Amino acid sequence: MDNLIPAPVRGGGQDGPGFTLDRSTTLTAQAGTETTERWLRSTLGAAFGLPLAPGGPEPTGNTLALGVDPALDPEGYRLVTEPTVGVRLTGGSAAGVFRGAQTLRQLLGPEAFRRAPVGADGKAGIPFTDIEDSPRFAWRGLMLDVARHFMPKEDVLRYLDLLAAHKLNVFHFHLSDDQGWRVEIRRYPRLTEVGAWRGRTKYGHRASDLWDETPHGGYYTQDDIREIVAYAAARHIRVVPEIDIPGHSQAAISAYPELGNTDVIDTTALSPWDDWGINPNVLAPTEATLRFFEGVFEELLGLFPADTSPFIHVGGDECPKDQWKQSPTAQARIAELGLADEDELQSWFIRHFDTWLTARGRRLIGWDEILEGGLAEGAAVSSWRGYAGGIAAAEAGHDVVMCPEQHVYLDYRQDGGPDEPMPIAYVRTLEDVYRFEPVPPGLSEEAARHILGTQANVWTEVMQNRARVDYQVFPRLAAFAEVAWSRLPAPAERDFAGFERRMTTHYARLDALGVGYRPPGGPSPAQLRPGVLGRPIEGPPPNR
């Protein structure tokens, strides 16, 4: 399979007449391949200083010919070199053509990942190639938390490019939490005027006694969001926006105190949280709160069109019920609705928005806590607390995205050594991620059909900037991408040594892209964070 990541179903570079990309190479594109045509000119054209001029109706032997064949899997492709054509790239849909273009870029060498040519001859070659490929899972995602530490728009666009380069197709955009609100909502301007900024930030784990006294924050304007969504769509990436309710909501409550449990605490004294952990301040289960967030979601649906964002994530995780237990308003609502307890009150809250979103042609998805108290019929589940929630949801007929923390939480430390910066939780090595299996053993055949796919999650409490995110995400995202795309054998039978060999070339691609990955031998001096407390947990994680 040469050095391709993720590994294709069949084929790769072989002996025989190859193809040389040079100044006379033309690019022809059938209808439906326009996004890939533009992408190839902007990336390969820049990397090699080549015009890739439009070709005529007939290939000349020095042509990149793009086409669509609906007989292929929608995201599948075939990439072949043909003496009378040059390179023929055919996809089952526009998305399949784009996925094949990522393989073509890898075959052209690490120089294809640069923004300007480093060689003088303006040429690049690939060997004889005959590749057929298609993904195992339809949902291959990355969740990026920009609420704990804000990531500027340009860095988000860069991460979309990195997802595309690894054939990932879902970007889960975590836009709100206790520590910050990150999207402009015009009818509620205080969400960003107040909720997007905190006065200081805990440095390291919440047990650390260190503080960064620099005010932190930021948000995306509505035009920023439209740009991000359009950029993702051009790379055939779906965007799943998340607004976390009814827990993880202190930033929203600090902006609009009436959203909180005012009969329990003085919500006017709250500000966006400067610490980490599970926050007790949750939304009040009132009609006014429902109307407020209907207004929020109404604006979000306009920013995230249904063709790019069929799913809307509502969080639903880590919602302490203490304030509801103390609140006369919450207890009256439980009695009014005939509910058994506070878990059913949260279920009522989530069901309301499931009905609301369904009526508008969208699907609700939430973390596996939304199973507690009963799950709305059409809702999907992000299973993060291990496999159990996903198994229960799938067996009950709900669609599931598997993202168990003990396997694919990329904020977890990568090594057990003393130099890991701000070490969090269990050790999850590159090999651990490579041996992750999204479909748990013993799942019935019918339930297995409800596993939409998998995603890796990147929580940024201890990632203050792009460099820290790069360190935690890479190289493990490359292993995850292969798990999500390729049809690998059982975890114990996977050829990790072969994957490591292919990674040698892939590190050069990441270098060309400027990715600050964790080197195989350990962190570089600039990646160290000596003296900053983390929370390492020893031993293997529970595989529940």
Coordinates of C-alpha atoms in Angstrom, one line a residue:
M1 CA 0.0 0.0 0.0
D2 CA 3.0 2.3 -0.3
N3 CA 2.9 5.0 2.3
L4 CA -0.8 6.0 2.1
I5 CA -2.7 6.9 5.2
P6 CA -5.4 5.8 5.6
A7 CA -4.7 2.6 3.8
P8 CA -6.9 2.0 0.7
V9 CA -9.0 -1.1 0.1
R10 CA -7.0 -2.2 -2.8
G11 CA -3.9 -1.2 -4.8
G12 CA -1.3 1.5 -4.5
G13 CA 1.8 2.6 -6.4
Q14 CA 3.4 -0.3 -8.4
D15 CA 6.2 -0.9 -10.9
G16 CA 5.4 0.3 -14.4
P17 CA 5.0 3.5 -16.4
G18 CA 4.0 6.3 -14.0
F19 CA 2.9 9.9 -14.5
T20 CA 4.9 13.1 -14.4
L21 CA 3.1 16.3 -13.4
D22 CA 4.7 19.3 -15.2
R23 CA 3.9 22.6 -16.8
S24 CA 2.2 21.0 -19.7
T25 CA -0.2 18.9 -17.6
T26 CA -3.8 19.8 -18.1
L27 CA -6.8 19.3 -15.8
T28 CA -10.2 18.2 -17.1
A29 CA -13.3 18.0 -14.9
Q30 CA -16.6 16.5 -15.7
A31 CA -19.8 18.0 -14.2
G32 CA -19.9 17.3 -10.5
T33 CA -16.2 17.5 -9.9
E34 CA -15.8 21.3 -9.7
T35 CA -14.9 21.4 -6.0
T36 CA -12.0 19.0 -6.5
E37 CA -10.9 20.9 -9.7
R38 CA -10.6 24.1 -7.8
W39 CA -8.9 22.4 -4.9
L40 CA -6.3 20.8 -7.1
R41 CA -5.4 24.0 -8.8
S42 CA -5.1 25.8 -5.4
T43 CA -3.0 23.1 -3.7
L44 CA -1.0 21.2 -6.3
G45 CA -0.7 24.3 -8.5
A46 CA 0.8 26.2 -5.6
A47 CA 2.9 23.4 -4.3
F48 CA 4.6 22.8 -7.7
G49 CA 4.2 26.2 -9.4
L50 CA 2.1 24.7 -12.2
P51 CA -0.8 26.2 -14.0
L52 CA -2.8 23.0 -14.5
A53 CA -4.6 24.6 -17.5
P54 CA -8.0 23.4 -18.5
G55 CA -7.8 20.5 -20.9
G56 CA -9.8 19.8 -24.0
P57 CA -12.6 17.1 -24.3
E58 CA -10.0 14.4 -25.1
P59 CA -7.2 13.5 -22.8
T60 CA -3.7 13.9 -24.2
G61 CA -1.6 11.5 -22.2
N62 CA -0.6 14.3 -19.8
T63 CA -4.0 15.0 -18.2
L64 CA -5.6 14.8 -14.8
A65 CA -9.0 13.7 -15.7
L66 CA -11.8 13.9 -13.1
G67 CA -15.1 12.2 -13.4
V68 CA -18.1 10.7 -11.6
D69 CA -19.3 7.1 -11.8
P70 CA -22.5 6.6 -9.6
A71 CA -21.8 2.8 -9.7
L72 CA -19.0 3.5 -7.1
D73 CA -19.7 4.0 -3.4
P74 CA -20.6 7.7 -2.9
E75 CA -17.3 8.4 -1.1
G76 CA -15.4 5.8 -3.0
Y77 CA -13.0 6.4 -5.9
R78 CA -10.7 4.8 -8.4
L79 CA -7.4 6.3 -9.2
V80 CA -5.4 4.9 -12.1
T81 CA -2.6 6.0 -14.4
E82 CA -3.3 5.3 -18.1
P83 CA -0.7 5.9 -20.8
T84 CA -3.3 7.5 -23.1
V85 CA -4.7 9.7 -20.4
G86 CA -2.3 10.4 -17.6
V87 CA -4.2 10.1 -14.4
R88 CA -7.9 9.3 -14.3
L89 CA -9.7 9.9 -11.0
T90 CA -13.3 8.8 -10.8
G91 CA -15.5 9.1 -7.7
G92 CA -18.9 7.8 -6.9
S93 CA -19.9 11.4 -6.2
A94 CA -18.3 14.7 -5.9
A95 CA -17.2 13.7 -2.4
G96 CA -15.6 10.5 -3.7
V97 CA -13.6 12.5 -6.3
F98 CA -12.3 14.8 -3.5
R99 CA -11.3 11.8 -1.3
G100 CA -9.4 10.4 -4.2
A101 CA -7.6 13.7 -4.7
Q102 CA -6.2 13.4 -1.2
T103 CA -4.7 10.1 -2.2
L104 CA -3.2 11.6 -5.3
R105 CA -1.6 14.4 -3.2
Q106 CA 0.0 11.8 -1.0
L107 CA 1.4 9.9 -4.0
L108 CA 3.0 13.1 -5.2
G109 CA 5.2 13.3 -2.1
P110 CA 5.6 15.5 0.9
E111 CA 6.3 18.5 -1.4
A112 CA 2.7 18.4 -2.5
F113 CA 1.8 19.6 1.0
R114 CA 3.7 22.8 0.8
R115 CA 2.3 26.2 -0.3
A116 CA 5.0 27.0 -2.7
P117 CA 7.5 25.0 -4.7
V118 CA 10.8 24.1 -3.1
G119 CA 12.3 22.4 -6.2
A120 CA 13.5 24.1 -9.3
D121 CA 12.2 21.8 -12.0
G122 CA 8.4 22.3 -11.4
K123 CA 7.8 18.6 -11.8
A124 CA 6.3 15.8 -9.6
G125 CA 5.9 12.2 -10.4
I126 CA 3.8 9.3 -9.3
P127 CA 4.3 5.6 -10.0
F128 CA 2.0 3.4 -11.9
T129 CA -1.2 3.4 -9.9
D130 CA -4.4 1.4 -9.8
I131 CA -6.3 2.1 -6.6
E132 CA -9.9 1.3 -5.6
D133 CA -11.1 2.6 -2.3
S134 CA -14.1 3.5 -0.2
P135 CA -14.7 4.2 3.5
R136 CA -15.8 1.7 6.2
F137 CA -17.9 4.3 8.1
A138 CA -20.0 7.2 6.9
W139 CA -19.3 9.3 10.0
R140 CA -15.6 10.0 10.4
G141 CA -15.2 13.0 12.7
L142 CA -13.3 15.3 15.0
M143 CA -14.8 17.2 17.8
L144 CA -13.0 20.5 18.5
D145 CA -13.8 22.4 21.7
V146 CA -13.3 26.1 21.1
A147 CA -15.3 27.1 24.2
R148 CA -12.6 26.3 26.8
H149 CA -9.9 27.9 24.7
F150 CA -10.9 30.0 21.7
M151 CA -9.4 29.0 18.4
P152 CA -9.3 31.9 15.8
K153 CA -11.1 31.4 12.5
E154 CA -8.0 30.9 10.5
D155 CA -7.0 28.0 12.8
V156 CA -10.4 26.4 12.4
L157 CA -10.0 26.6 8.6
R158 CA -6.6 25.0 8.9
Y159 CA -8.1 22.2 10.9
L160 CA -10.7 21.6 8.3
D161 CA -7.8 21.2 5.8
L162 CA -6.2 18.7 8.1
L163 CA -9.4 16.7 8.4
A164 CA -9.8 16.7 4.6
A165 CA -6.2 15.5 4.2
H166 CA -7.0 12.5 6.4
K167 CA -10.4 11.7 4.6
L168 CA -12.4 12.7 7.7
N169 CA -15.8 14.2 6.9
V170 CA -17.4 15.5 10.1
F171 CA -16.4 18.5 12.1
H172 CA -18.2 18.7 15.5
F173 CA -17.9 22.3 16.5
H174 CA -18.3 22.7 20.3
L175 CA -19.4 26.3 20.5
S176 CA -20.6 26.9 24.1
D177 CA -19.7 25.8 27.6
D178 CA -19.4 27.3 31.1
Q179 CA -16.1 29.0 30.1
G180 CA -17.3 30.8 26.9
W181 CA -19.9 31.4 24.3
R182 CA -18.4 31.4 20.8
V183 CA -21.1 32.3 18.2
E184 CA -22.8 35.6 17.5
I185 CA -26.6 35.4 18.1
R186 CA -28.0 38.8 17.0
R187 CA -31.2 38.7 19.0
Y188 CA -29.1 38.0 22.2
P189 CA -26.0 40.2 21.9
R190 CA -24.9 39.8 25.5
L191 CA -24.1 36.1 24.7
T192 CA -20.9 37.4 23.1
E193 CA -20.6 40.8 24.7
V194 CA -20.5 39.1 28.2
G195 CA -20.4 35.4 27.7
A196 CA -17.4 35.2 25.3
W197 CA -14.9 36.7 27.7
R198 CA -13.5 35.5 31.1
G199 CA -11.3 37.4 33.4
R200 CA -8.6 34.8 33.9
T201 CA -8.0 31.1 33.3
K202 CA -6.8 28.1 35.4
Y203 CA -3.4 27.0 34.0
G204 CA -3.3 23.2 34.0
H205 CA -5.7 20.8 35.6
R206 CA -8.3 22.2 38.0
A207 CA -6.2 21.0 41.0
S208 CA -3.4 23.3 39.8
D209 CA -2.7 26.5 41.9
L210 CA -1.5 28.4 38.7
W211 CA -3.6 31.0 37.0
D212 CA -3.2 32.9 33.7
E213 CA -4.4 36.4 34.6
T214 CA -4.8 37.4 31.0
P215 CA -8.4 37.9 30.0
H216 CA -9.4 35.2 27.5
G217 CA -12.1 35.0 24.9
G218 CA -13.4 35.5 21.4
Y219 CA -16.2 34.5 19.2
Y220 CA -17.2 33.9 15.6
T221 CA -19.3 36.5 13.8
Q222 CA -22.2 35.1 11.7
D223 CA -20.2 35.8 8.6
D224 CA -17.2 33.9 10.2
I225 CA -19.6 30.9 10.7
R226 CA -20.8 31.2 7.1
E227 CA -17.2 31.2 5.8
I228 CA -16.3 28.2 8.0
V229 CA -19.3 26.2 6.8
A230 CA -18.7 27.1 3.1
Y231 CA -15.0 26.1 3.5
A232 CA -16.0 22.8 5.0
A233 CA -18.6 22.2 2.3
A234 CA -16.0 22.7 -0.4
R235 CA -14.1 19.9 1.3
H236 CA -17.2 17.7 1.6
I237 CA -17.1 18.0 5.4
R238 CA -20.3 18.2 7.4
V239 CA -20.4 20.6 10.4
V240 CA -22.2 19.6 13.6
P241 CA -22.6 22.7 15.7
E242 CA -23.0 22.1 19.5
I243 CA -24.8 24.4 21.9
D244 CA -24.6 22.7 25.3
I245 CA -27.9 22.5 27.3
P246 CA -29.1 22.3 30.0
G247 CA -25.7 21.9 31.8
H248 CA -22.4 23.5 30.9
S249 CA -24.3 26.8 30.6
Q250 CA -22.7 29.3 33.0
A251 CA -21.4 31.5 30.1
A252 CA -25.0 31.9 28.8
I253 CA -26.4 32.4 32.3
S254 CA -23.8 35.1 33.1
A255 CA -25.0 37.0 30.0
Y256 CA -28.7 36.5 30.8
P257 CA -29.1 35.7 34.5
E258 CA -32.8 34.9 34.1
L259 CA -31.8 31.7 32.4
G260 CA -30.5 30.2 35.6
N261 CA -32.2 29.0 38.8
T262 CA -32.8 32.4 40.3
D263 CA -34.8 30.9 43.2
V264 CA -31.7 29.0 44.3
I265 CA -28.7 31.3 43.7
D266 CA -27.9 34.9 42.8
T267 CA -27.3 34.4 39.0
T268 CA -26.4 38.1 38.6
A269 CA -23.2 37.4 40.4
L270 CA -22.0 34.8 37.8
S271 CA -19.4 35.4 35.1
P272 CA -18.0 33.0 32.5
W273 CA -16.2 30.3 34.5
D274 CA -12.4 30.5 34.9
D275 CA -12.0 27.0 36.2
W276 CA -12.5 23.4 34.9
G277 CA -14.7 20.5 35.9
I278 CA -18.5 20.0 36.3
N279 CA -20.3 23.2 37.0
P280 CA -23.4 23.3 39.3
N281 CA -25.0 26.2 37.5
V282 CA -27.5 24.8 35.0
L283 CA -30.5 26.2 33.1
A284 CA -33.8 26.7 34.7
P285 CA -36.5 24.4 33.2
T286 CA -38.9 27.3 32.4
E287 CA -40.9 28.3 29.3
A288 CA -38.8 31.4 29.1
T289 CA -35.6 29.3 28.9
L290 CA -37.2 27.2 26.1
R291 CA -38.2 30.2 24.1
F292 CA -34.7 31.7 24.6
F293 CA -32.9 28.7 23.2
E294 CA -35.5 28.3 20.4
G295 CA -34.3 31.7 19.3
V296 CA -30.7 30.6 19.5
F297 CA -31.3 27.5 17.5
E298 CA -33.4 29.4 15.0
E299 CA -30.4 31.6 14.1
L300 CA -28.1 28.6 14.1
L301 CA -30.2 26.8 11.6
G302 CA -29.8 29.8 9.3
L303 CA -26.0 29.7 9.7
F304 CA -25.7 25.9 9.3
P305 CA -27.7 24.8 6.3
A306 CA -29.4 21.4 6.4
D307 CA -27.3 20.0 3.5
T308 CA -24.1 20.7 5.5
S309 CA -25.4 20.3 9.0
P310 CA -28.3 17.8 9.2
F311 CA -27.4 17.1 12.8
I312 CA -27.5 19.7 15.7
H313 CA -25.8 18.7 18.9
V314 CA -27.4 19.8 22.2
G315 CA -24.8 18.5 24.6
G316 CA -26.9 17.1 27.5
D317 CA -23.9 15.9 29.4
E318 CA -22.8 16.4 33.0
C319 CA -25.9 18.3 34.1
P320 CA -25.9 18.2 37.9
K321 CA -29.5 18.1 39.3
D322 CA -28.7 19.7 42.7
Q323 CA -30.2 23.1 41.9
W324 CA -33.3 21.6 40.4
K325 CA -33.8 19.6 43.6
Q326 CA -33.6 22.8 45.6
S327 CA -35.6 24.9 43.2
P328 CA -39.4 25.4 43.8
T329 CA -39.8 26.3 40.2
A330 CA -38.1 23.1 39.0
Q331 CA -40.1 21.0 41.4
A332 CA -43.3 22.6 40.3
R333 CA -42.5 21.8 36.7
I334 CA -41.8 18.1 37.6
A335 CA -45.2 17.9 39.3
E336 CA -47.0 19.8 36.5
L337 CA -45.6 17.4 33.9
G338 CA -46.1 14.3 36.0
L339 CA -42.4 13.4 35.9
A340 CA -40.8 10.9 38.3
D341 CA -37.6 12.9 39.0
E342 CA -35.0 15.3 37.8
D343 CA -33.6 12.8 35.3
E344 CA -37.0 12.8 33.6
L345 CA -37.0 16.6 33.8
Q346 CA -33.8 16.7 31.7
S347 CA -35.3 14.2 29.3
W348 CA -38.3 16.5 28.9
F349 CA -35.9 19.4 28.2
I350 CA -34.1 17.4 25.5
R351 CA -37.3 15.9 24.0
H352 CA -38.6 19.4 23.6
F353 CA -35.7 20.4 21.3
D354 CA -35.8 17.1 19.5
T355 CA -39.4 17.8 18.5
W356 CA -38.5 21.4 17.7
L357 CA -35.6 20.4 15.5
T358 CA -37.4 17.6 13.8
A359 CA -40.2 19.9 12.8
R360 CA -37.5 22.0 11.0
G361 CA -35.9 19.1 9.2
R362 CA -33.0 18.5 11.5
R363 CA -31.9 15.7 13.8
L364 CA -30.9 16.1 17.4
I365 CA -27.8 14.4 18.7
G366 CA -26.4 14.5 22.2
W367 CA -23.9 13.0 24.6
D368 CA -25.0 9.6 26.1
E369 CA -26.4 11.2 29.2
I370 CA -29.5 12.1 27.1
L371 CA -30.4 8.4 27.5
E372 CA -31.2 9.1 31.2
G373 CA -34.9 9.5 31.8
G374 CA -35.8 8.3 28.3
L375 CA -34.6 9.2 24.8
A376 CA -36.6 10.9 22.1
E377 CA -37.5 8.6 19.2
G378 CA -35.4 10.3 16.5
A379 CA -32.4 11.4 18.6
A380 CA -28.9 10.1 18.0
V381 CA -26.2 9.5 20.6
S382 CA -22.6 10.4 20.9
S383 CA -21.3 7.6 23.2
W384 CA -18.4 9.1 25.2
R385 CA -18.5 7.3 28.6
G386 CA -17.3 4.1 27.1
Y387 CA -19.3 1.7 24.9
A388 CA -22.3 1.1 27.2
G389 CA -24.3 4.1 26.3
G390 CA -23.8 3.5 22.6
I391 CA -24.7 -0.2 22.9
A392 CA -27.9 0.6 24.8
A393 CA -28.9 3.3 22.3
A394 CA -28.1 1.1 19.2
E395 CA -30.0 -1.9 20.7
A396 CA -33.0 0.4 21.2
G397 CA -32.9 1.5 17.6
H398 CA -31.1 4.8 17.9
D399 CA -28.2 5.9 15.7
V400 CA -24.8 6.2 17.5
V401 CA -21.5 7.8 17.0
M402 CA -18.8 5.9 19.0
C403 CA -16.3 8.2 20.7
P404 CA -15.5 6.5 24.0
E405 CA -13.2 8.5 26.1
Q406 CA -10.8 5.6 27.0
H407 CA -10.0 5.3 23.3
V408 CA -10.3 8.5 21.3
Y409 CA -10.2 11.4 23.8
L410 CA -7.1 13.2 22.4
D411 CA -6.6 15.4 25.4
Y412 CA -5.5 12.2 27.2
R413 CA -1.7 11.9 27.5
Q414 CA 0.2 10.1 24.8
D415 CA 3.0 8.6 27.0
G416 CA 3.6 7.7 30.6
G417 CA 6.9 9.5 30.9
P418 CA 7.5 12.6 33.1
D419 CA 7.8 15.0 30.2
E420 CA 4.3 14.9 28.9
P421 CA 2.9 18.5 29.1
M422 CA 0.0 18.8 31.5
P423 CA -0.6 15.1 31.5
I424 CA -4.3 14.2 31.6
A425 CA -5.9 10.8 32.5
Y426 CA -4.9 7.5 31.0
V427 CA -2.1 6.9 28.5
R428 CA -3.4 6.6 25.0
T429 CA -0.6 5.9 22.7
L430 CA -0.5 6.0 18.9
E431 CA -0.8 2.2 19.0
D432 CA -3.8 2.3 21.4
V433 CA -5.7 4.5 19.0
Y434 CA -4.8 2.3 16.0
R435 CA -6.2 -0.7 17.8
F436 CA -9.5 1.1 18.7
E437 CA -12.6 -0.7 17.3
P438 CA -15.7 1.4 16.9
V439 CA -18.2 -1.5 16.8
P440 CA -18.2 -3.3 20.1
P441 CA -18.1 -7.1 20.1
G442 CA -21.4 -8.8 20.8
L443 CA -23.5 -6.1 19.3
S444 CA -26.4 -7.6 17.4
E445 CA -26.3 -7.3 13.6
E446 CA -29.4 -5.0 13.6
A447 CA -27.9 -2.8 16.3
A448 CA -24.5 -2.6 14.5
R449 CA -26.3 -1.0 11.5
H450 CA -27.1 1.9 13.8
I451 CA -23.4 2.7 14.4
L452 CA -23.0 5.7 12.1
G453 CA -19.3 5.8 12.7
T454 CA -16.8 7.3 15.0
Q455 CA -15.1 10.5 16.0
A456 CA -12.1 11.7 18.1
N457 CA -12.8 14.4 20.7
V458 CA -10.4 17.2 21.5
W459 CA -11.3 19.0 24.8
T460 CA -9.1 22.1 25.3
E461 CA -9.0 22.9 29.0
V462 CA -5.2 22.4 28.9
M463 CA -4.7 23.4 25.3
Q464 CA -4.2 27.2 25.2
N465 CA -3.3 27.6 21.6
R466 CA -2.9 25.9 18.2
A467 CA 0.5 24.5 19.1
R468 CA -0.9 22.6 22.1
V469 CA -3.8 21.3 20.1
D470 CA -1.4 20.1 17.4
Y471 CA 0.7 18.3 20.0
Q472 CA -2.3 16.4 21.4
V473 CA -4.1 15.6 18.2
F474 CA -1.1 14.5 16.0
P475 CA 0.1 11.9 15.2
R476 CA -2.9 10.1 16.8
L477 CA -5.4 11.6 14.4
A478 CA -3.7 9.7 11.5
A479 CA -4.2 6.4 13.3
F480 CA -7.8 7.3 14.1
A481 CA -8.4 8.3 10.4
E482 CA -7.3 4.8 9.3
V483 CA -9.5 3.2 11.9
A484 CA -12.5 5.2 10.6
W485 CA -11.8 4.8 6.9
S486 CA -10.0 1.5 6.3
R487 CA -11.4 -2.0 6.7
L488 CA -8.9 -3.2 9.3
P489 CA -8.8 -6.7 10.9
A490 CA -9.6 -7.2 14.5
P491 CA -7.6 -5.0 16.9
A492 CA -5.1 -7.6 18.0
E493 CA -4.4 -8.6 14.4
R494 CA -3.7 -5.1 13.0
D495 CA -0.3 -4.5 11.5
F496 CA 0.8 -1.6 13.7
A497 CA 4.5 -2.1 12.7
G498 CA 3.4 -1.5 9.1
F499 CA 1.4 1.5 10.1
E500 CA 4.5 2.9 11.8
R501 CA 6.6 2.4 8.7
R502 CA 4.0 4.4 6.7
M503 CA 4.0 7.1 9.3
T504 CA 7.7 7.8 8.5
T505 CA 6.6 9.3 5.3
H506 CA 3.5 10.8 6.8
Y507 CA 5.5 12.8 9.3
A508 CA 7.2 14.5 6.4
R509 CA 3.8 15.5 5.1
L510 CA 2.9 16.9 8.5
D511 CA 6.2 18.7 8.6
A512 CA 5.4 20.3 5.2
L513 CA 2.0 21.4 6.6
G514 CA 3.5 22.9 9.7
V515 CA 1.8 20.6 12.1
G516 CA 3.4 20.6 15.6
Y517 CA 2.9 16.9 16.3
R518 CA 4.4 14.9 19.1
P519 CA 7.6 13.4 17.8
P520 CA 7.9 9.6 18.2
G521 CA 10.8 10.1 20.7
G522 CA 8.9 12.5 22.9
P523 CA 8.2 16.2 23.2
S524 CA 10.6 18.8 21.8
P525 CA 11.9 21.4 24.3
A526 CA 9.3 23.9 23.1
Q527 CA 6.5 21.4 23.8
L528 CA 7.4 20.8 27.4
R529 CA 5.3 22.5 30.2
P530 CA 7.4 21.7 33.3
G531 CA 5.8 22.4 36.7
V532 CA 2.2 22.7 35.4
L533 CA 0.0 20.2 37.2
G534 CA -2.0 17.7 35.2
R535 CA -4.1 14.7 36.3
P536 CA -2.4 11.5 35.2
I537 CA -4.3 8.2 35.9
E538 CA -2.2 5.1 36.1
G539 CA -3.1 1.7 34.6
P540 CA -5.2 0.7 31.6
P541 CA -8.5 2.5 31.3
P542 CA -11.7 0.6 32.0
N543 CA -13.0 -1.0 28.7
R544 CA -16.7 -0.7 29.5

